[in-house]
GROMACS .gro file of C-alpha atoms in nm:
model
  246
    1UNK     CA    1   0.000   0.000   0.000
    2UNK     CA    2   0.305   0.244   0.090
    3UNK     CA    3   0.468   0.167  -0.228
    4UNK     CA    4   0.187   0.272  -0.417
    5UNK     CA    5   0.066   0.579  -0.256
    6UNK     CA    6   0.417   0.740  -0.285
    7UNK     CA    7   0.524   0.571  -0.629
    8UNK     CA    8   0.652   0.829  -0.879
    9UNK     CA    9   0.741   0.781  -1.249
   10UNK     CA   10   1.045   0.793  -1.313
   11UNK     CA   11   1.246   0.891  -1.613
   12UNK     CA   12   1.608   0.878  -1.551
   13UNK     CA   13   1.774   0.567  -1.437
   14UNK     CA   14   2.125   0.453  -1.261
   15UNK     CA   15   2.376   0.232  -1.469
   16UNK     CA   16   2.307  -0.029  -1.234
   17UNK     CA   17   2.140  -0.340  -1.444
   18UNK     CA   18   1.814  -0.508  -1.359
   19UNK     CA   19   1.922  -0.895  -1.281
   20UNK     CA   20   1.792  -1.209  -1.470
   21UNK     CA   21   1.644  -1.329  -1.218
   22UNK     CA   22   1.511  -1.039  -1.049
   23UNK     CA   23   1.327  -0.915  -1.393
   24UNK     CA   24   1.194  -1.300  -1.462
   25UNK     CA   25   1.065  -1.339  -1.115
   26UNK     CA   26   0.863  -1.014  -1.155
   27UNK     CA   27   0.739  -1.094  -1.487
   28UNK     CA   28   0.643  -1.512  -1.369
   29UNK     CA   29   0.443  -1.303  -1.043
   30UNK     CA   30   0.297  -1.050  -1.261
   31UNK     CA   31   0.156  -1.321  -1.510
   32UNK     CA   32  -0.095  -1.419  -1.262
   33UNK     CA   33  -0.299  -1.103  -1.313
   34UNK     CA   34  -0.621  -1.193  -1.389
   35UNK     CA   35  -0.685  -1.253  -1.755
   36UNK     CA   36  -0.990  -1.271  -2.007
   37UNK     CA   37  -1.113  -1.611  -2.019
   38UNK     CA   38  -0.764  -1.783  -1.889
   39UNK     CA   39  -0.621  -1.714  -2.211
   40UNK     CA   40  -0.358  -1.556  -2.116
   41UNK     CA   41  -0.321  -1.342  -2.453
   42UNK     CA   42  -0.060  -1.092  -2.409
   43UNK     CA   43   0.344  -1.120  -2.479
   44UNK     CA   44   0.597  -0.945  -2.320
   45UNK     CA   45   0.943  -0.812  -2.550
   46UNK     CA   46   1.241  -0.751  -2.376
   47UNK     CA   47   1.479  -0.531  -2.479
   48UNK     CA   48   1.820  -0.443  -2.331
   49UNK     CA   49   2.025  -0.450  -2.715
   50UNK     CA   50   2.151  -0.106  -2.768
   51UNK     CA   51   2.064  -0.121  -3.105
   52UNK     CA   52   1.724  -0.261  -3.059
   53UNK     CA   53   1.652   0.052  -2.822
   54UNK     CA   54   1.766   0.288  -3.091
   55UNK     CA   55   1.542   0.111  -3.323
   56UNK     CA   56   1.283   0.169  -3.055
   57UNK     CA   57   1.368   0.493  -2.990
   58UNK     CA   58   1.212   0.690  -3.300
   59UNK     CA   59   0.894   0.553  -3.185
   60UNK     CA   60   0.848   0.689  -2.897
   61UNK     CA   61   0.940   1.052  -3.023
   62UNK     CA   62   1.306   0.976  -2.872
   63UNK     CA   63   1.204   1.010  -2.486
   64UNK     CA   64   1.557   0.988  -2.347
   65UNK     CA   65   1.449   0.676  -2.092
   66UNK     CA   66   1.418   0.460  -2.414
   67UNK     CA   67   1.818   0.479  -2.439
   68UNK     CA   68   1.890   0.553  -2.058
   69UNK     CA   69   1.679   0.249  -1.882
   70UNK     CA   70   1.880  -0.072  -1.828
   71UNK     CA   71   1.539  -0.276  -1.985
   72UNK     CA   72   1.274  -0.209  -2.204
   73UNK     CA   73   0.952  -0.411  -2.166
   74UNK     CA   74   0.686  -0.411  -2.449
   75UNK     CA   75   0.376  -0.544  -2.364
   76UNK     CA   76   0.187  -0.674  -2.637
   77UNK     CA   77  -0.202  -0.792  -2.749
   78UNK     CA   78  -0.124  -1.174  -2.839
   79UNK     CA   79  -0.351  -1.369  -2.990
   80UNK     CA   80  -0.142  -1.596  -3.205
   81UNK     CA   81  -0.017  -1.827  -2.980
   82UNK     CA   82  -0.353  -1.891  -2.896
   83UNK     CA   83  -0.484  -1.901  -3.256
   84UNK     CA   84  -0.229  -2.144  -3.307
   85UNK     CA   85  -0.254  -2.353  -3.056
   86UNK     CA   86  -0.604  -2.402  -3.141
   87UNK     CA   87  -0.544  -2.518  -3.485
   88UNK     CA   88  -0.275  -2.770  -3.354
   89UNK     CA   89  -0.578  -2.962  -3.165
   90UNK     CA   90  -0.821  -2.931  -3.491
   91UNK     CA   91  -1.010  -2.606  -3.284
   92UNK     CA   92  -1.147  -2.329  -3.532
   93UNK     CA   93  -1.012  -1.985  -3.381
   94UNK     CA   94  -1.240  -1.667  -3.471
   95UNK     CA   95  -0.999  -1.427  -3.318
   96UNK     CA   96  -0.951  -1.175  -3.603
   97UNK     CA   97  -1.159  -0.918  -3.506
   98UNK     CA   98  -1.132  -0.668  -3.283
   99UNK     CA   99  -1.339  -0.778  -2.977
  100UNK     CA  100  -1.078  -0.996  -2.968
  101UNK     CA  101  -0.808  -0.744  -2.984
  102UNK     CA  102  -1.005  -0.564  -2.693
  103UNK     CA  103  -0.979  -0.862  -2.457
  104UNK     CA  104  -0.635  -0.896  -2.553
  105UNK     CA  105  -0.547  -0.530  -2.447
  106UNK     CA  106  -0.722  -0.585  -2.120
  107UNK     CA  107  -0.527  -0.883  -2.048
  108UNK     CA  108  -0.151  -0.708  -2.167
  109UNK     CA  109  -0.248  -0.397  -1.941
  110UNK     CA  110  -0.381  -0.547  -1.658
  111UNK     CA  111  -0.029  -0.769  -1.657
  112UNK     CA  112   0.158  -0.467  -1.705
  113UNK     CA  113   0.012  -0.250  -1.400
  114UNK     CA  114   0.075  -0.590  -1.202
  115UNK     CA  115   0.427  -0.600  -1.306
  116UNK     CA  116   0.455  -0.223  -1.231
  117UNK     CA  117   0.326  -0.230  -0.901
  118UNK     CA  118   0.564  -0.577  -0.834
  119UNK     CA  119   0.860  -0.381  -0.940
  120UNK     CA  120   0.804  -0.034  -0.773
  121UNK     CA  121   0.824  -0.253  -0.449
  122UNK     CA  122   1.109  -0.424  -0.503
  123UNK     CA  123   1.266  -0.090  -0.571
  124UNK     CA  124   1.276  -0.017  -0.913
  125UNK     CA  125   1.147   0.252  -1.154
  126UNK     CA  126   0.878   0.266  -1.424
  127UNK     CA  127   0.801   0.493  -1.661
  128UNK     CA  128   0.491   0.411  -1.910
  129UNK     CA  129   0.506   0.542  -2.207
  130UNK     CA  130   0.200   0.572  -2.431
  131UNK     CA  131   0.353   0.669  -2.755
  132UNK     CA  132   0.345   0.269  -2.785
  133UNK     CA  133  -0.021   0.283  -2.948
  134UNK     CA  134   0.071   0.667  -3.131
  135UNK     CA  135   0.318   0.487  -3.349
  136UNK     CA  136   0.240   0.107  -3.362
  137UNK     CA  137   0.372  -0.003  -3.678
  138UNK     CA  138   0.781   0.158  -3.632
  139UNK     CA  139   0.724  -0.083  -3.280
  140UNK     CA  140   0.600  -0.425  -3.528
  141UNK     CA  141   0.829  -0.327  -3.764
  142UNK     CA  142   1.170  -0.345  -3.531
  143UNK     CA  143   0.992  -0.596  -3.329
  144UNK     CA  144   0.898  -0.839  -3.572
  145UNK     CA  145   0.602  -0.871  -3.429
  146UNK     CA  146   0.383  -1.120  -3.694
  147UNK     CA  147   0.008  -1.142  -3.737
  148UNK     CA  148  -0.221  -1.073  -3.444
  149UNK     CA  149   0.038  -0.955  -3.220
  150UNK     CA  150   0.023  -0.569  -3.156
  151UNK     CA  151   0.163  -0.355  -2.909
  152UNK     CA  152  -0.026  -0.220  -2.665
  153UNK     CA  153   0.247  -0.037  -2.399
  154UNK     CA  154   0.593   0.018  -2.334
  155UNK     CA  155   0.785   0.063  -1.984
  156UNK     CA  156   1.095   0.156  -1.872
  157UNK     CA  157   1.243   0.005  -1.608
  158UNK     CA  158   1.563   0.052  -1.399
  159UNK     CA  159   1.675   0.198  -1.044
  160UNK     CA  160   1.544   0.514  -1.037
  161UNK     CA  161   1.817   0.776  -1.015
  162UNK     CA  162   1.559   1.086  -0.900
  163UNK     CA  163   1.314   1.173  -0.685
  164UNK     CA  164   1.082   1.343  -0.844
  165UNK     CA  165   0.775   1.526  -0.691
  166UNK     CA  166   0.471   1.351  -0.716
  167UNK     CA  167   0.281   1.425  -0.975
  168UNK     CA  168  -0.116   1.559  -0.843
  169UNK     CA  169  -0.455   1.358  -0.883
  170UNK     CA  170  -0.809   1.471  -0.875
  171UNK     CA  171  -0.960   1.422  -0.547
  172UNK     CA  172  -1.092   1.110  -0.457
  173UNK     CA  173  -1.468   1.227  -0.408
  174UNK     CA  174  -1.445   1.329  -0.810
  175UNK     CA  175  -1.354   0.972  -0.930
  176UNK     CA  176  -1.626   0.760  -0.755
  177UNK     CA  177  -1.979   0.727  -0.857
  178UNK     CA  178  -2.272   0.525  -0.630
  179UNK     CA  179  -2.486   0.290  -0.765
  180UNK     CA  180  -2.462   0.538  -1.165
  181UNK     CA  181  -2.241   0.784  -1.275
  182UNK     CA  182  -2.295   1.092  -1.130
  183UNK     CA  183  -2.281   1.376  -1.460
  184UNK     CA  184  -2.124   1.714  -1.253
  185UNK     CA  185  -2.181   2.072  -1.260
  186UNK     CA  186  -1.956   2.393  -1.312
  187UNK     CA  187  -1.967   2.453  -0.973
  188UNK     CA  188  -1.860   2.077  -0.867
  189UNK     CA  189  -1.618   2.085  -1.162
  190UNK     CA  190  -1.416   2.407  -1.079
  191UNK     CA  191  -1.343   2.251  -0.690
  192UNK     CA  192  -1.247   1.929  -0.850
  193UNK     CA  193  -0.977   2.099  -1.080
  194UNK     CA  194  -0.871   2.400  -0.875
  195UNK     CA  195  -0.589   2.268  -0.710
  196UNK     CA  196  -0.435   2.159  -0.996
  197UNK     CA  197  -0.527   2.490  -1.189
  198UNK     CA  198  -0.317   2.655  -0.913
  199UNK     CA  199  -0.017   2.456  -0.911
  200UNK     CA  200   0.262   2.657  -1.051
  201UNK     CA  201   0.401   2.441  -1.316
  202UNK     CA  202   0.072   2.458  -1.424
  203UNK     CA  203   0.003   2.844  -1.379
  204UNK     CA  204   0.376   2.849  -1.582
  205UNK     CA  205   0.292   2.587  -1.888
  206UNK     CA  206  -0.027   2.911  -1.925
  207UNK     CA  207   0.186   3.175  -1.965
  208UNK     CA  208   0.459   2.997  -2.180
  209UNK     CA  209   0.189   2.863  -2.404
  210UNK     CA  210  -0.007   3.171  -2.416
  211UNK     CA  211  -0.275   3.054  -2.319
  212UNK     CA  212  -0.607   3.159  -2.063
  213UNK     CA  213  -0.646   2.827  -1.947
  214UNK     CA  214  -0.477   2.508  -1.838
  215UNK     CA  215  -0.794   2.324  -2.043
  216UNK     CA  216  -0.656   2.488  -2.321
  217UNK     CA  217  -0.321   2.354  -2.265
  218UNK     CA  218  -0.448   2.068  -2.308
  219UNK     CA  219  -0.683   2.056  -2.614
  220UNK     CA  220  -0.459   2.359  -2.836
  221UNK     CA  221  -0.046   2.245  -2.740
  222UNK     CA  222  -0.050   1.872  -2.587
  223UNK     CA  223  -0.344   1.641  -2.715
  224UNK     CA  224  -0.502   1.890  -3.029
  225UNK     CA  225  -0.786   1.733  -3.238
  226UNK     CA  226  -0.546   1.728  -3.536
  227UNK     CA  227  -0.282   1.501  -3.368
  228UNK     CA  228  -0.532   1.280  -3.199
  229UNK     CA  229  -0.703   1.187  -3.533
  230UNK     CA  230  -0.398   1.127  -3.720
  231UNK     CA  231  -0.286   0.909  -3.444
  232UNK     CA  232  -0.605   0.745  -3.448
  233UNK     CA  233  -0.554   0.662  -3.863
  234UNK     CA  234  -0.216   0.543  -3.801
  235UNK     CA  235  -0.388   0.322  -3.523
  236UNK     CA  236  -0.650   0.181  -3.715
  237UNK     CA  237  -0.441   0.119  -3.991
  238UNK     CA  238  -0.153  -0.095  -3.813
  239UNK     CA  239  -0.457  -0.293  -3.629
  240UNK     CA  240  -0.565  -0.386  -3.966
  241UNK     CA  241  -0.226  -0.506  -4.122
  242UNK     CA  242  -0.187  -0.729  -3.776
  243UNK     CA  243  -0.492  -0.917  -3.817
  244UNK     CA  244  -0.767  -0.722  -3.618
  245UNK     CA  245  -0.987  -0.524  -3.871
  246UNK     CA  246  -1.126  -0.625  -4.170
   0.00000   0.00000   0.00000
């Protein structure tokens, strides 16, 4: 509980390496997250290659971590081992579509906060980084990933060589809903958000971005309409090359 009420993401690592053993005894623990039907359809990548992590790197819009952290974990959607598996014993699989590809994701995320939380106790820092599904295909491309195996997020892991401040959260009364969802009103939603419209990084990223509000931060500099629909293309299109759209 400790661990994860003061975790922090971290982005630059020591040169110490993550063991063998310590890294595969995390991931064997963290693969009994629950899973979508006990299919267990996910894959994990592991990359500590120099070269593979400049391959990587491009992808993910060259965060430093990518070429700083010790490992590099890519958790992936995998429904061909399963696919094949079911051929093998004279089974019919109907897992090209992207229901499938939805209980796939759940499975490869819910393993991947498991492993997360595993590692932030034992010590270690994570970083996600959720460029993974922005670019897709540069990822299958260095990864070799084959047909109806996708990426769904990458982490960097390694012992954390910062403290950083926490980073805020909405409070707790804004997140929870009894018995149906609660819709809120301006009054409810300017309490929720004021104390992170006063922090000062935030009253800072205003004024350097010329803007009037932090919303605005948000929707005209970080995550625009423009940039989330051509993400969303290149998205759509590398799920349908893998297998998962028709």
């Amino acid at each position: 509980m400790e661990s994860i009420k003061n975790r922090r993401t971290i982005r630059k690592y020591q040169a110490t390496d993550v063991t063998d053993e310590l890294l595969n005894d995390l991931l064997e623990t963290s693969f009994r997250a629950s899973t979508v039907g006990n299919m267990q359809v996910y894959s994990v990548i592991v990359t500590r290659d120099v070269e593979m992590k400049e391959k990587l790197s491009p992808a993910h819009y060259n965060q430093p971590m990518v070429k700083q952290a010790p490992v590099v974990l890519t958790f992936c959607a995998d429904f061909r081992r399963f696919s094949q598996w079911c051929v093998q014993r004279n089974a019919e699989p109907g897992y090209e579509n992207f229901q499938s590809f939805m209980n796939a994701a759940v499975d490869t995320l819910l393993v991947a906060q498991t492993f997360c939380t595993l590692a932030e106790d034992k010590g270690l820092g994570i970083c996600y980084l959720g460029t993974t599904t922005y670019n897709p295909q540069p990822i299958i491309d260095a990864l070799q990933l084959p047909r109806l195996v996708f990426p769904v997020t990458t982490i960097t892991l390694g012992y954390p060589a910062e403290i950083p401040d926490q980073v805020d959260r909405l409070p707790f009364k804004g997140l929870i809903h009894q018995e149906h969802y609660h819709d809120y009103t301006p009054d409810e939603l300017d309490q929720l958000y004021a104390y992170k419209e006063s922090l000062p990084q935030n009253l800072k990223f205003i004024q350097e971005n010329k803007k009037e509000t932090l919303a605005q931060v948000f929707t005209d500099v970080r995550y625009t309409k423009k940039d989330n629909e051509a993400t969303s293309v290149n998205l759509l299109n590398a799920l349908r090359a893998q297998g998962f759209l028709d």
